mmCIF file of C-alpha atoms in Angstrom:
data_model
loop_
_atom_site.group_PDB
_atom_site.id
_atom_site.type_symbol
_atom_site.label_atom_id
_atom_site.label_comp_id
_atom_site.label_asym_id
_atom_site.label_seq_id
_atom_site.Cartn_x
_atom_site.Cartn_y
_atom_site.Cartn_z
ATOM 1 C CA MET A 1 43.073 5.808 8.956
ATOM 2 C CA GLY A 2 43.602 3.768 5.705
ATOM 3 C CA HIS A 3 44.773 0.790 8.048
ATOM 4 C CA ASN A 4 43.035 -3.007 8.323
ATOM 5 C CA VAL A 5 42.294 -3.712 11.621
ATOM 6 C CA ASN A 6 43.943 -7.243 11.440
ATOM 7 C CA GLU A 7 47.541 -5.632 10.366
ATOM 8 C CA TYR A 8 47.544 -5.130 14.573
ATOM 9 C CA GLU A 9 47.003 -9.061 14.538
ATOM 10 C CA LEU A 10 44.982 -8.286 18.262
ATOM 11 C CA ILE A 11 44.107 -12.249 17.790
ATOM 12 C CA PRO A 12 44.888 -14.925 16.037
ATOM 13 C CA GLN A 13 42.337 -14.867 13.694
ATOM 14 C CA THR A 14 41.486 -13.203 10.582
ATOM 15 C CA ILE A 15 38.645 -10.446 11.353
ATOM 16 C CA ARG A 16 36.031 -10.372 8.472
ATOM 17 C CA PRO A 17 33.242 -8.279 8.250
ATOM 18 C CA SER A 18 29.492 -9.754 8.087
ATOM 19 C CA ALA A 19 27.539 -9.256 5.146
ATOM 20 C CA GLU A 20 25.016 -6.992 7.879
ATOM 21 C CA ALA A 21 28.125 -4.158 8.126
ATOM 22 C CA LYS A 22 28.963 -4.846 4.443
ATOM 23 C CA GLU A 23 25.553 -3.128 2.968
ATOM 24 C CA ALA A 24 23.143 -1.302 4.918
ATOM 25 C CA LYS A 25 20.069 -3.275 7.212
ATOM 26 C CA GLU A 26 17.897 -2.906 4.702
ATOM 27 C CA ILE A 27 19.493 -4.225 1.684
ATOM 28 C CA HIS A 28 20.202 -6.916 4.238
ATOM 29 C CA PHE A 29 16.984 -7.709 4.800
ATOM 30 C CA GLU A 30 15.849 -8.122 0.912
ATOM 31 C CA ARG A 31 18.745 -10.514 0.353
ATOM 32 C CA THR A 32 16.737 -12.654 3.249
ATOM 33 C CA THR A 33 13.794 -12.339 2.807
ATOM 34 C CA THR A 34 11.766 -15.481 3.424
ATOM 35 C CA VAL A 35 8.261 -16.294 2.096
ATOM 36 C CA SER A 36 5.718 -18.277 3.787
ATOM 37 C CA GLU A 37 4.315 -21.166 2.172
ATOM 38 C CA ASP A 38 0.561 -19.151 2.173
ATOM 39 C CA GLU A 39 2.159 -16.651 0.452
ATOM 40 C CA VAL A 40 4.285 -19.455 -2.596
ATOM 41 C CA GLN A 41 0.423 -20.546 -3.048
ATOM 42 C CA LEU A 42 -1.452 -17.110 -3.112
ATOM 43 C CA HIS A 43 -0.530 -17.959 -7.691
ATOM 44 C CA LYS A 44 -3.345 -20.402 -6.924
ATOM 45 C CA ARG A 45 -5.903 -18.207 -5.610
ATOM 46 C CA LEU A 46 -5.653 -16.057 -8.717
ATOM 47 C CA ASN A 47 -8.473 -15.425 -11.347
ATOM 48 C CA LYS A 48 -8.624 -15.922 -14.928
ATOM 49 C CA ASN A 49 -6.968 -12.389 -16.326
ATOM 50 C CA GLN A 50 -4.835 -12.066 -13.435
ATOM 51 C CA LEU A 51 -3.241 -15.602 -13.956
ATOM 52 C CA THR A 52 -2.538 -14.562 -17.130
ATOM 53 C CA ALA A 53 -1.022 -11.847 -16.396
ATOM 54 C CA TYR A 54 0.598 -13.964 -13.945
ATOM 55 C CA ASP A 55 1.934 -15.981 -16.560
ATOM 56 C CA VAL A 56 3.070 -13.720 -18.652
ATOM 57 C CA ILE A 57 5.701 -11.760 -16.258
ATOM 58 C CA ILE A 58 6.842 -15.011 -14.630
ATOM 59 C CA ASN A 59 8.104 -16.779 -17.661
ATOM 60 C CA ARG A 60 9.291 -13.055 -18.983
ATOM 61 C CA VAL A 61 11.184 -13.903 -15.250
ATOM 62 C CA PHE A 62 12.536 -17.021 -15.597
ATOM 63 C CA SER A 63 13.694 -16.910 -19.188
ATOM 64 C CA ASN A 64 16.104 -14.156 -18.328
ATOM 65 C CA LYS A 65 14.465 -11.619 -21.017
ATOM 66 C CA ALA A 66 13.718 -7.927 -20.919
ATOM 67 C CA GLY A 67 10.155 -6.587 -20.037
ATOM 68 C CA ALA A 68 8.272 -3.621 -19.057
ATOM 69 C CA PHE A 69 4.522 -4.220 -17.965
ATOM 70 C CA PHE A 70 1.615 -1.415 -17.425
ATOM 71 C CA ILE A 71 -0.885 -3.195 -15.362
ATOM 72 C CA ASP A 72 -4.407 -1.088 -16.206
ATOM 73 C CA SER A 73 -6.419 -1.854 -12.840
ATOM 74 C CA PRO A 74 -9.832 -0.569 -12.006
ATOM 75 C CA GLY A 75 -10.240 -0.047 -7.621
ATOM 76 C CA GLY A 76 -11.099 -3.701 -6.504
ATOM 77 C CA THR A 77 -9.623 -5.981 -9.173
ATOM 78 C CA GLU A 78 -6.833 -6.975 -6.524
ATOM 79 C CA LYS A 79 -3.841 -6.269 -7.944
ATOM 80 C CA THR A 80 -2.321 -5.497 -5.113
ATOM 81 C CA PHE A 81 -3.128 -9.467 -5.064
ATOM 82 C CA LEU A 82 -1.189 -10.335 -8.161
ATOM 83 C CA TYR A 83 2.334 -8.027 -6.916
ATOM 84 C CA ARG A 84 1.953 -10.757 -3.849
ATOM 85 C CA ALA A 85 1.898 -13.647 -6.145
ATOM 86 C CA LEU A 86 4.590 -12.015 -8.012
ATOM 87 C CA LEU A 87 7.166 -11.237 -5.611
ATOM 88 C CA ALA A 88 6.339 -14.499 -3.177
ATOM 89 C CA THR A 89 7.261 -17.023 -6.617
ATOM 90 C CA VAL A 90 10.226 -15.095 -7.069
ATOM 91 C CA ARG A 91 11.669 -14.966 -3.809
ATOM 92 C CA SER A 92 10.804 -18.852 -2.744
ATOM 93 C CA MET A 93 13.372 -19.350 -5.907
ATOM 94 C CA GLY A 94 15.822 -17.520 -3.716
ATOM 95 C CA TYR A 95 15.442 -14.663 -5.983
ATOM 96 C CA ILE A 96 15.415 -10.552 -5.273
ATOM 97 C CA ALA A 97 12.034 -9.004 -6.146
ATOM 98 C CA LEU A 98 11.549 -4.989 -5.106
ATOM 99 C CA ALA A 99 8.747 -3.630 -4.458
ATOM 100 C CA THR A 100 7.958 -0.212 -4.161
ATOM 101 C CA ALA A 101 5.126 2.544 -4.635
ATOM 102 C CA THR A 102 4.956 6.264 -5.785
ATOM 103 C CA SER A 103 2.613 6.201 -2.339
ATOM 104 C CA GLY A 104 3.712 5.645 1.346
ATOM 105 C CA VAL A 105 0.358 3.939 1.954
ATOM 106 C CA ALA A 106 0.209 2.041 -1.468
ATOM 107 C CA ALA A 107 3.919 0.555 -0.120
ATOM 108 C CA SER A 108 3.068 -0.199 3.104
ATOM 109 C CA ILE A 109 0.987 -3.060 1.904
ATOM 110 C CA LEU A 110 3.353 -4.632 -0.047
ATOM 111 C CA SER A 111 5.720 -7.375 1.339
ATOM 112 C CA GLY A 112 8.984 -5.276 1.796
ATOM 113 C CA GLY A 113 7.937 -2.263 0.614
ATOM 114 C CA ARG A 114 9.402 1.029 0.101
ATOM 115 C CA THR A 115 8.654 4.540 -1.906
ATOM 116 C CA ALA A 116 10.003 4.422 -5.342
ATOM 117 C CA HIS A 117 11.908 8.086 -4.234
ATOM 118 C CA SER A 118 13.234 5.673 -0.789
ATOM 119 C CA ARG A 119 14.616 2.252 -2.765
ATOM 120 C CA PHE A 120 15.924 3.815 -5.590
ATOM 121 C CA LYS A 121 17.172 7.803 -3.779
ATOM 122 C CA ILE A 122 15.337 9.852 -6.554
ATOM 123 C CA PRO A 123 15.442 13.003 -5.073
ATOM 124 C CA ILE A 124 11.381 15.150 -4.257
ATOM 125 C CA ASP A 125 13.521 17.447 -7.450
ATOM 126 C CA ILE A 126 14.465 16.256 -9.906
ATOM 127 C CA ASP A 127 16.792 18.562 -12.486
ATOM 128 C CA GLU A 128 18.067 17.566 -15.890
ATOM 129 C CA ASN A 129 21.895 16.039 -14.272
ATOM 130 C CA VAL A 130 20.623 13.802 -10.671
ATOM 131 C CA SER A 131 22.490 11.510 -9.985
ATOM 132 C CA CYS A 132 20.766 8.822 -8.069
ATOM 133 C CA ILE A 133 22.808 6.181 -6.662
ATOM 134 C CA SER A 134 26.580 5.236 -6.950
ATOM 135 C CA LYS A 135 27.317 2.338 -9.544
ATOM 136 C CA GLN A 136 29.914 0.772 -6.593
ATOM 137 C CA SER A 137 27.363 0.659 -3.809
ATOM 138 C CA ALA A 138 25.776 -2.301 -2.102
ATOM 139 C CA LEU A 139 22.346 -0.746 -3.326
ATOM 140 C CA ALA A 140 23.325 -0.857 -7.228
ATOM 141 C CA SER A 141 24.957 -4.401 -6.753
ATOM 142 C CA LEU A 142 20.821 -5.010 -5.178
ATOM 143 C CA ILE A 143 19.139 -3.322 -8.226
ATOM 144 C CA ARG A 144 21.522 -5.219 -10.339
ATOM 145 C CA ASP A 145 20.494 -9.084 -8.831
ATOM 146 C CA ALA A 146 16.873 -8.084 -8.838
ATOM 147 C CA LYS A 147 15.214 -10.242 -11.008
ATOM 148 C CA LEU A 148 11.116 -8.666 -10.666
ATOM 149 C CA ILE A 149 10.583 -5.105 -9.584
ATOM 150 C CA VAL A 150 7.374 -3.801 -8.648
ATOM 151 C CA TRP A 151 6.074 -0.323 -8.647
ATOM 152 C CA ASP A 152 2.563 0.021 -7.526
ATOM 153 C CA GLU A 153 0.167 3.375 -8.248
ATOM 154 C CA ALA A 154 2.852 4.471 -10.790
ATOM 155 C CA SER A 155 0.166 6.824 -11.937
ATOM 156 C CA MET A 156 0.708 9.335 -9.554
ATOM 157 C CA ALA A 157 4.603 9.395 -10.313
ATOM 158 C CA ASN A 158 5.358 12.767 -12.469
ATOM 159 C CA LYS A 159 6.931 11.644 -15.683
ATOM 160 C CA ARG A 160 10.004 12.863 -15.740
ATOM 161 C CA MET A 161 10.274 10.513 -12.181
ATOM 162 C CA LEU A 162 9.645 7.559 -14.347
ATOM 163 C CA GLU A 163 12.677 8.479 -16.696
ATOM 164 C CA VAL A 164 15.066 8.837 -14.487
ATOM 165 C CA PHE A 165 14.100 5.024 -12.656
ATOM 166 C CA ASP A 166 15.016 4.261 -16.630
ATOM 167 C CA LEU A 167 17.905 6.413 -17.334
ATOM 168 C CA LEU A 168 19.115 4.843 -13.714
ATOM 169 C CA LEU A 169 18.462 1.045 -14.427
ATOM 170 C CA LYS A 170 20.497 1.286 -18.145
ATOM 171 C CA ASP A 171 23.667 3.154 -16.199
ATOM 172 C CA LEU A 172 23.414 0.329 -13.597
ATOM 173 C CA MET A 173 23.542 -2.475 -16.553
ATOM 174 C CA ASP A 174 25.228 -0.790 -18.983
ATOM 175 C CA THR A 175 22.953 -0.745 -21.849
ATOM 176 C CA ASN A 176 19.828 1.644 -23.489
ATOM 177 C CA VAL A 177 17.906 -0.947 -22.980
ATOM 178 C CA LEU A 178 14.473 -0.007 -21.526
ATOM 179 C CA PHE A 179 15.219 -0.163 -17.850
ATOM 180 C CA GLY A 180 18.644 -1.756 -18.307
ATOM 181 C CA GLY A 181 16.572 -5.191 -19.668
ATOM 182 C CA LYS A 182 14.872 -5.969 -16.176
ATOM 183 C CA VAL A 183 11.763 -6.884 -15.902
ATOM 184 C CA VAL A 184 9.482 -3.987 -14.312
ATOM 185 C CA VAL A 185 6.097 -3.905 -14.010
ATOM 186 C CA PHE A 186 4.408 -0.933 -13.221
ATOM 187 C CA GLY A 187 0.361 -0.991 -12.446
ATOM 188 C CA ALA A 188 -2.103 1.718 -11.186
ATOM 189 C CA ASP A 189 -5.398 3.071 -12.380
ATOM 190 C CA PHE A 190 -5.917 6.821 -14.294
ATOM 191 C CA ARG A 191 -9.480 7.320 -12.805
ATOM 192 C CA GLN A 192 -7.876 7.320 -9.846
ATOM 193 C CA ALA A 193 -5.070 10.382 -8.445
ATOM 194 C CA LEU A 194 -2.681 11.952 -10.876
ATOM 195 C CA PRO A 195 0.575 13.815 -10.001
ATOM 196 C CA VAL A 196 0.680 16.687 -8.312
ATOM 197 C CA VAL A 197 1.317 19.830 -9.877
ATOM 198 C CA ARG A 198 1.197 23.279 -7.800
ATOM 199 C CA ASN A 199 -1.165 25.663 -8.678
ATOM 200 C CA GLY A 200 -1.591 23.174 -12.044
ATOM 201 C CA LYS A 201 -5.191 22.442 -13.559
ATOM 202 C CA LYS A 202 -6.515 19.469 -15.237
ATOM 203 C CA GLU A 203 -4.458 19.336 -18.102
ATOM 204 C CA ASP A 204 -1.396 19.851 -16.281
ATOM 205 C CA PHE A 205 -1.617 17.040 -14.306
ATOM 206 C CA ILE A 206 -2.342 14.523 -17.471
ATOM 207 C CA ASN A 207 0.434 16.530 -19.104
ATOM 208 C CA GLN A 208 2.951 15.438 -16.542
ATOM 209 C CA SER A 209 1.765 11.590 -15.754
ATOM 210 C CA LEU A 210 3.156 8.189 -17.701
ATOM 211 C CA LEU A 211 0.703 8.741 -20.481
ATOM 212 C CA TYR A 212 2.809 11.729 -21.776
ATOM 213 C CA SER A 213 6.173 9.561 -21.635
ATOM 214 C CA SER A 214 7.711 8.588 -24.637
ATOM 215 C CA ILE A 215 8.515 5.423 -21.911
ATOM 216 C CA TRP A 216 4.331 4.328 -22.401
ATOM 217 C CA ALA A 217 4.524 3.645 -25.594
ATOM 218 C CA LYS A 218 7.213 0.769 -24.936
ATOM 219 C CA LEU A 219 5.221 -0.547 -22.195
ATOM 220 C CA GLU A 220 3.688 -3.645 -22.627
ATOM 221 C CA LYS A 221 -0.281 -3.062 -21.526
ATOM 222 C CA ILE A 222 -2.181 -5.557 -19.478
ATOM 223 C CA GLN A 223 -5.989 -5.100 -18.710
ATOM 224 C CA LEU A 224 -7.752 -6.110 -15.052
ATOM 225 C CA SER A 225 -11.497 -6.179 -15.140
ATOM 226 C CA GLU A 226 -13.409 -8.154 -12.925
ATOM 227 C CA ASN A 227 -14.129 -5.848 -9.553
ATOM 228 C CA MET A 228 -13.075 -8.535 -6.489
ATOM 229 C CA ARG A 229 -14.035 -6.987 -3.872
ATOM 230 C CA ALA A 230 -18.105 -6.501 -5.138
ATOM 231 C CA LYS A 231 -18.299 -9.323 -7.989
ATOM 232 C CA THR A 232 -21.608 -10.314 -6.894
ATOM 233 C CA ASP A 233 -23.134 -7.062 -7.167
ATOM 234 C CA HIS A 234 -22.710 -7.065 -11.703
ATOM 235 C CA ALA A 235 -24.785 -3.196 -11.366
ATOM 236 C CA PHE A 236 -21.961 -1.656 -8.877
ATOM 237 C CA CYS A 237 -18.948 -2.711 -10.207
ATOM 238 C CA ASP A 238 -20.427 -1.679 -13.955
ATOM 239 C CA PHE A 239 -21.705 1.743 -12.174
ATOM 240 C CA LEU A 240 -18.530 2.201 -10.776
ATOM 241 C CA LEU A 241 -16.571 1.801 -14.137
ATOM 242 C CA ARG A 242 -19.058 4.137 -16.262
ATOM 243 C CA ILE A 243 -18.025 6.942 -13.615
ATOM 244 C CA GLY A 244 -14.100 5.972 -13.984
ATOM 245 C CA ASN A 245 -14.388 5.920 -18.170
ATOM 246 C CA GLY A 246 -16.381 9.529 -18.003
ATOM 247 C CA GLN A 247 -19.475 7.138 -19.621
ATOM 248 C CA GLU A 248 -21.675 7.713 -17.148
ATOM 249 C CA ARG A 249 -25.126 10.370 -18.290
ATOM 250 C CA LEU A 250 -25.532 13.461 -16.660
ATOM 251 C CA ASN A 251 -28.576 14.595 -14.911
ATOM 252 C CA ALA A 252 -29.427 18.934 -15.834
ATOM 253 C CA THR A 253 -27.415 20.031 -13.242
ATOM 254 C CA ASN A 254 -24.728 18.649 -14.941
ATOM 255 C CA ASN A 255 -24.021 15.813 -11.915
ATOM 256 C CA ILE A 256 -23.855 12.189 -11.655
ATOM 257 C CA GLU A 257 -27.289 10.490 -9.754
ATOM 258 C CA VAL A 258 -26.654 7.697 -7.567
ATOM 259 C CA PRO A 259 -28.944 4.480 -8.064
ATOM 260 C CA ASN A 260 -31.997 4.798 -5.444
ATOM 261 C CA SER A 261 -30.762 1.374 -4.402
ATOM 262 C CA LEU A 262 -27.580 2.766 -3.435
ATOM 263 C CA ILE A 263 -28.955 5.288 -1.299
ATOM 264 C CA VAL A 264 -30.058 5.372 2.301
ATOM 265 C CA PRO A 265 -32.871 7.735 2.321
ATOM 266 C CA PHE A 266 -32.419 11.196 4.594
ATOM 267 C CA THR A 267 -35.917 11.845 7.275
ATOM 268 C CA ALA A 268 -33.742 13.187 10.089
ATOM 269 C CA GLU A 269 -30.070 12.358 11.023
ATOM 270 C CA ARG A 270 -30.733 10.805 13.781
ATOM 271 C CA GLU A 271 -33.349 8.055 12.379
ATOM 272 C CA SER A 272 -30.938 8.150 8.741
ATOM 273 C CA LEU A 273 -28.175 6.931 10.480
ATOM 274 C CA ASP A 274 -29.846 4.250 12.111
ATOM 275 C CA LYS A 275 -30.715 3.450 8.411
ATOM 276 C CA LEU A 276 -27.348 3.375 7.814
ATOM 277 C CA PHE A 277 -26.453 1.501 10.357
ATOM 278 C CA THR A 278 -28.501 -1.397 9.889
ATOM 279 C CA VAL A 279 -28.124 -2.320 6.229
ATOM 280 C CA THR A 280 -24.495 -2.075 7.421
ATOM 281 C CA TYR A 281 -24.005 -3.950 10.998
ATOM 282 C CA PRO A 282 -26.775 -5.710 10.701
ATOM 283 C CA TYR A 283 -26.223 -8.728 12.464
ATOM 284 C CA LEU A 284 -24.840 -5.487 15.167
ATOM 285 C CA ASN A 285 -27.206 -6.382 17.988
ATOM 286 C CA SER A 286 -28.397 -10.272 17.319
ATOM 287 C CA SER A 287 -27.462 -13.031 19.389
ATOM 288 C CA GLY A 288 -25.708 -15.209 16.239
ATOM 289 C CA TYR A 289 -23.399 -11.463 16.143
ATOM 290 C CA GLU A 290 -19.206 -12.713 14.890
ATOM 291 C CA ALA A 291 -16.601 -10.084 14.759
ATOM 292 C CA SER A 292 -16.030 -10.492 10.976
ATOM 293 C CA CYS A 293 -19.437 -8.991 10.973
ATOM 294 C CA THR A 294 -17.881 -5.350 11.815
ATOM 295 C CA ASP A 295 -14.810 -6.374 10.863
ATOM 296 C CA SER A 296 -15.362 -6.153 6.823
ATOM 297 C CA ARG A 297 -17.114 -3.855 6.605
ATOM 298 C CA VAL A 298 -16.889 0.213 7.124
ATOM 299 C CA ILE A 299 -18.742 3.504 6.822
ATOM 300 C CA LEU A 300 -17.095 6.225 5.241
ATOM 301 C CA THR A 301 -16.963 10.287 6.339
ATOM 302 C CA THR A 302 -15.641 13.388 4.870
ATOM 303 C CA LYS A 303 -14.466 14.708 8.484
ATOM 304 C CA ASN A 304 -13.439 13.912 11.429
ATOM 305 C CA ASN A 305 -15.755 14.659 13.396
ATOM 306 C CA CYS A 306 -18.523 13.207 11.907
ATOM 307 C CA ALA A 307 -16.549 10.172 11.951
ATOM 308 C CA ASP A 308 -16.278 10.723 16.124
ATOM 309 C CA GLU A 309 -19.928 11.403 16.518
ATOM 310 C CA ILE A 310 -21.045 8.004 13.941
ATOM 311 C CA ASN A 311 -17.878 5.898 15.808
ATOM 312 C CA ASP A 312 -19.772 6.938 19.490
ATOM 313 C CA MET A 313 -23.393 6.065 18.363
ATOM 314 C CA LEU A 314 -22.130 2.589 17.309
ATOM 315 C CA ILE A 315 -19.830 1.828 20.695
ATOM 316 C CA ASP A 316 -23.414 2.701 22.650
ATOM 317 C CA GLN A 317 -25.758 -0.162 20.214
ATOM 318 C CA PHE A 318 -22.387 -2.680 21.298
ATOM 319 C CA PRO A 319 -24.059 -5.036 23.907
ATOM 320 C CA GLY A 320 -22.142 -5.417 27.356
ATOM 321 C CA LYS A 321 -20.495 -3.202 30.043
ATOM 322 C CA ALA A 322 -18.367 -0.264 28.851
ATOM 323 C CA ARG A 323 -15.033 0.182 30.040
ATOM 324 C CA ILE A 324 -12.554 3.078 30.278
ATOM 325 C CA PHE A 325 -8.682 2.725 29.918
ATOM 326 C CA VAL A 326 -6.668 6.065 30.323
ATOM 327 C CA GLY A 327 -3.410 5.709 28.115
ATOM 328 C CA ILE A 328 -0.663 8.201 27.963
ATOM 329 C CA ASP A 329 2.149 9.097 24.755
ATOM 330 C CA GLU A 330 3.886 11.793 26.520
ATOM 331 C CA THR A 331 7.077 11.044 28.730
ATOM 332 C CA ILE A 332 7.189 12.694 32.386
ATOM 333 C CA GLU A 333 10.984 14.690 30.684
ATOM 334 C CA SER A 334 9.886 16.042 27.272
ATOM 335 C CA ASP A 335 13.457 15.568 26.792
ATOM 336 C CA ASN A 336 13.087 11.871 26.312
ATOM 337 C CA GLN A 337 9.944 12.432 24.421
ATOM 338 C CA SER A 338 11.683 11.353 20.749
ATOM 339 C CA GLN A 339 13.720 8.700 22.649
ATOM 340 C CA PHE A 340 10.956 6.861 23.959
ATOM 341 C CA GLU A 341 8.114 7.823 21.399
ATOM 342 C CA ASP A 342 7.874 4.501 19.569
ATOM 343 C CA LEU A 343 8.248 2.404 22.677
ATOM 344 C CA LEU A 344 4.986 4.043 24.143
ATOM 345 C CA HIS A 345 3.032 3.779 20.859
ATOM 346 C CA THR A 346 3.159 -0.269 21.580
ATOM 347 C CA LEU A 347 2.129 -0.598 24.704
ATOM 348 C CA TYR A 348 -1.094 -0.922 24.712
ATOM 349 C CA PRO A 349 -3.393 -0.654 28.175
ATOM 350 C CA ALA A 350 -4.199 -4.512 29.763
ATOM 351 C CA VAL A 351 -7.374 -5.974 29.240
ATOM 352 C CA ASP A 352 -8.921 -8.836 31.603
ATOM 353 C CA ASP A 353 -9.172 -11.791 29.043
ATOM 354 C CA SER A 354 -10.845 -14.203 32.069
ATOM 355 C CA SER A 355 -13.106 -14.398 30.067
ATOM 356 C CA THR A 356 -12.919 -17.059 26.983
ATOM 357 C CA ASP A 357 -15.574 -14.870 25.145
ATOM 358 C CA TYR A 358 -14.093 -11.866 25.059
ATOM 359 C CA THR A 359 -14.356 -9.103 21.777
ATOM 360 C CA SER A 360 -13.523 -5.943 21.744
ATOM 361 C CA PHE A 361 -14.348 -3.157 20.239
ATOM 362 C CA VAL A 362 -11.347 0.136 20.868
ATOM 363 C CA SER A 363 -12.631 3.872 19.928
ATOM 364 C CA LEU A 364 -9.211 6.252 20.014
ATOM 365 C CA ASN A 365 -10.285 9.842 20.730
ATOM 366 C CA VAL A 366 -7.383 12.457 21.441
ATOM 367 C CA ASN A 367 -7.455 15.362 23.132
ATOM 368 C CA PRO A 368 -6.522 18.812 21.854
ATOM 369 C CA THR A 369 -3.201 18.899 23.026
ATOM 370 C CA GLY A 370 -2.523 15.390 21.930
ATOM 371 C CA HIS A 371 -0.983 14.028 24.729
ATOM 372 C CA SER A 372 -3.549 11.783 26.332
ATOM 373 C CA ALA A 373 -6.099 9.120 24.868
ATOM 374 C CA VAL A 374 -9.364 7.638 26.290
ATOM 375 C CA ILE A 375 -9.966 4.317 24.560
ATOM 376 C CA GLU A 376 -13.498 1.971 25.445
ATOM 377 C CA ASN A 377 -14.483 -1.288 25.503
ATOM 378 C CA ARG A 378 -17.204 -2.989 25.392
ATOM 379 C CA ASN A 379 -17.391 -6.819 26.159
ATOM 380 C CA TRP A 380 -19.793 -10.091 25.586
#
């Protein structure tokens, strides 16, 4: 113990550990992230508000000045697109940019994204004397070198978590400047989910949010307002904002009424669903059908069984002959399940692609045991 392998002179050359061996795999990934040319050009596709925010943040990054920003962006304003442009620009210059989010779903859509708990080793249950990262660790070195830190869905984080993050960066950077003088970009929409408080009420959720942290007043606020997902429907965008801002008028029963223009009137269940399908997928049964007709449209339901029923009804409307493939995601020996489960999930049933005009629609239905699935494909 405590000896160096080179002391034994096993080979003439000196044995030096590689960078990968010195640092954890995730740390090495952050330091060697490559950016495609398409990603580098993302900033050219930003709208006016997004570009203003981009310019302010990037200027702060490359002028080596501190900056703590909060991007207030209602759903549909594409703050994620702005994050991607920021991350790509910084990384393309050979610098480190860390992408994090409060939730795993939000983190998964960012390049190199990790949850903030995972990236900064912040425990779920935070006490007053929490110590997240050793200052001598490779992760601490990575954070010190980072030019930009992006934290999405900050509205869902408990204010104590964000305050610990501030203390962590101050400790790593040996300074009392907010967030250690790093350029940190938070983004969220307080009209959506707030921190979870067990057995809490509305006021408890609000009191535990970033809004009631001492950090909030120190953040530079940037507003995104243009709804990019529904920019051709201004009335719908305004309707969503009024609801989110609590400005939409209530009816006599203290409820918000949905405009008739957004409603498919109910007559009978099957008849109404057929009308919904026609409105949502108007070209489904036409000769000019294209895959984009279904790729960019979705019907949301509140229950899984409703989703299954609607899915089956839609599959029946696809032209062509149905084929059924049975896929098994359970190993023969139960002891091997944990070892090979990830591999099994990467396997797909073979598909005959001899027809050049083949397009598939897949429906996955898991049986009650959770071990097998039936996948239906229709080709035309």
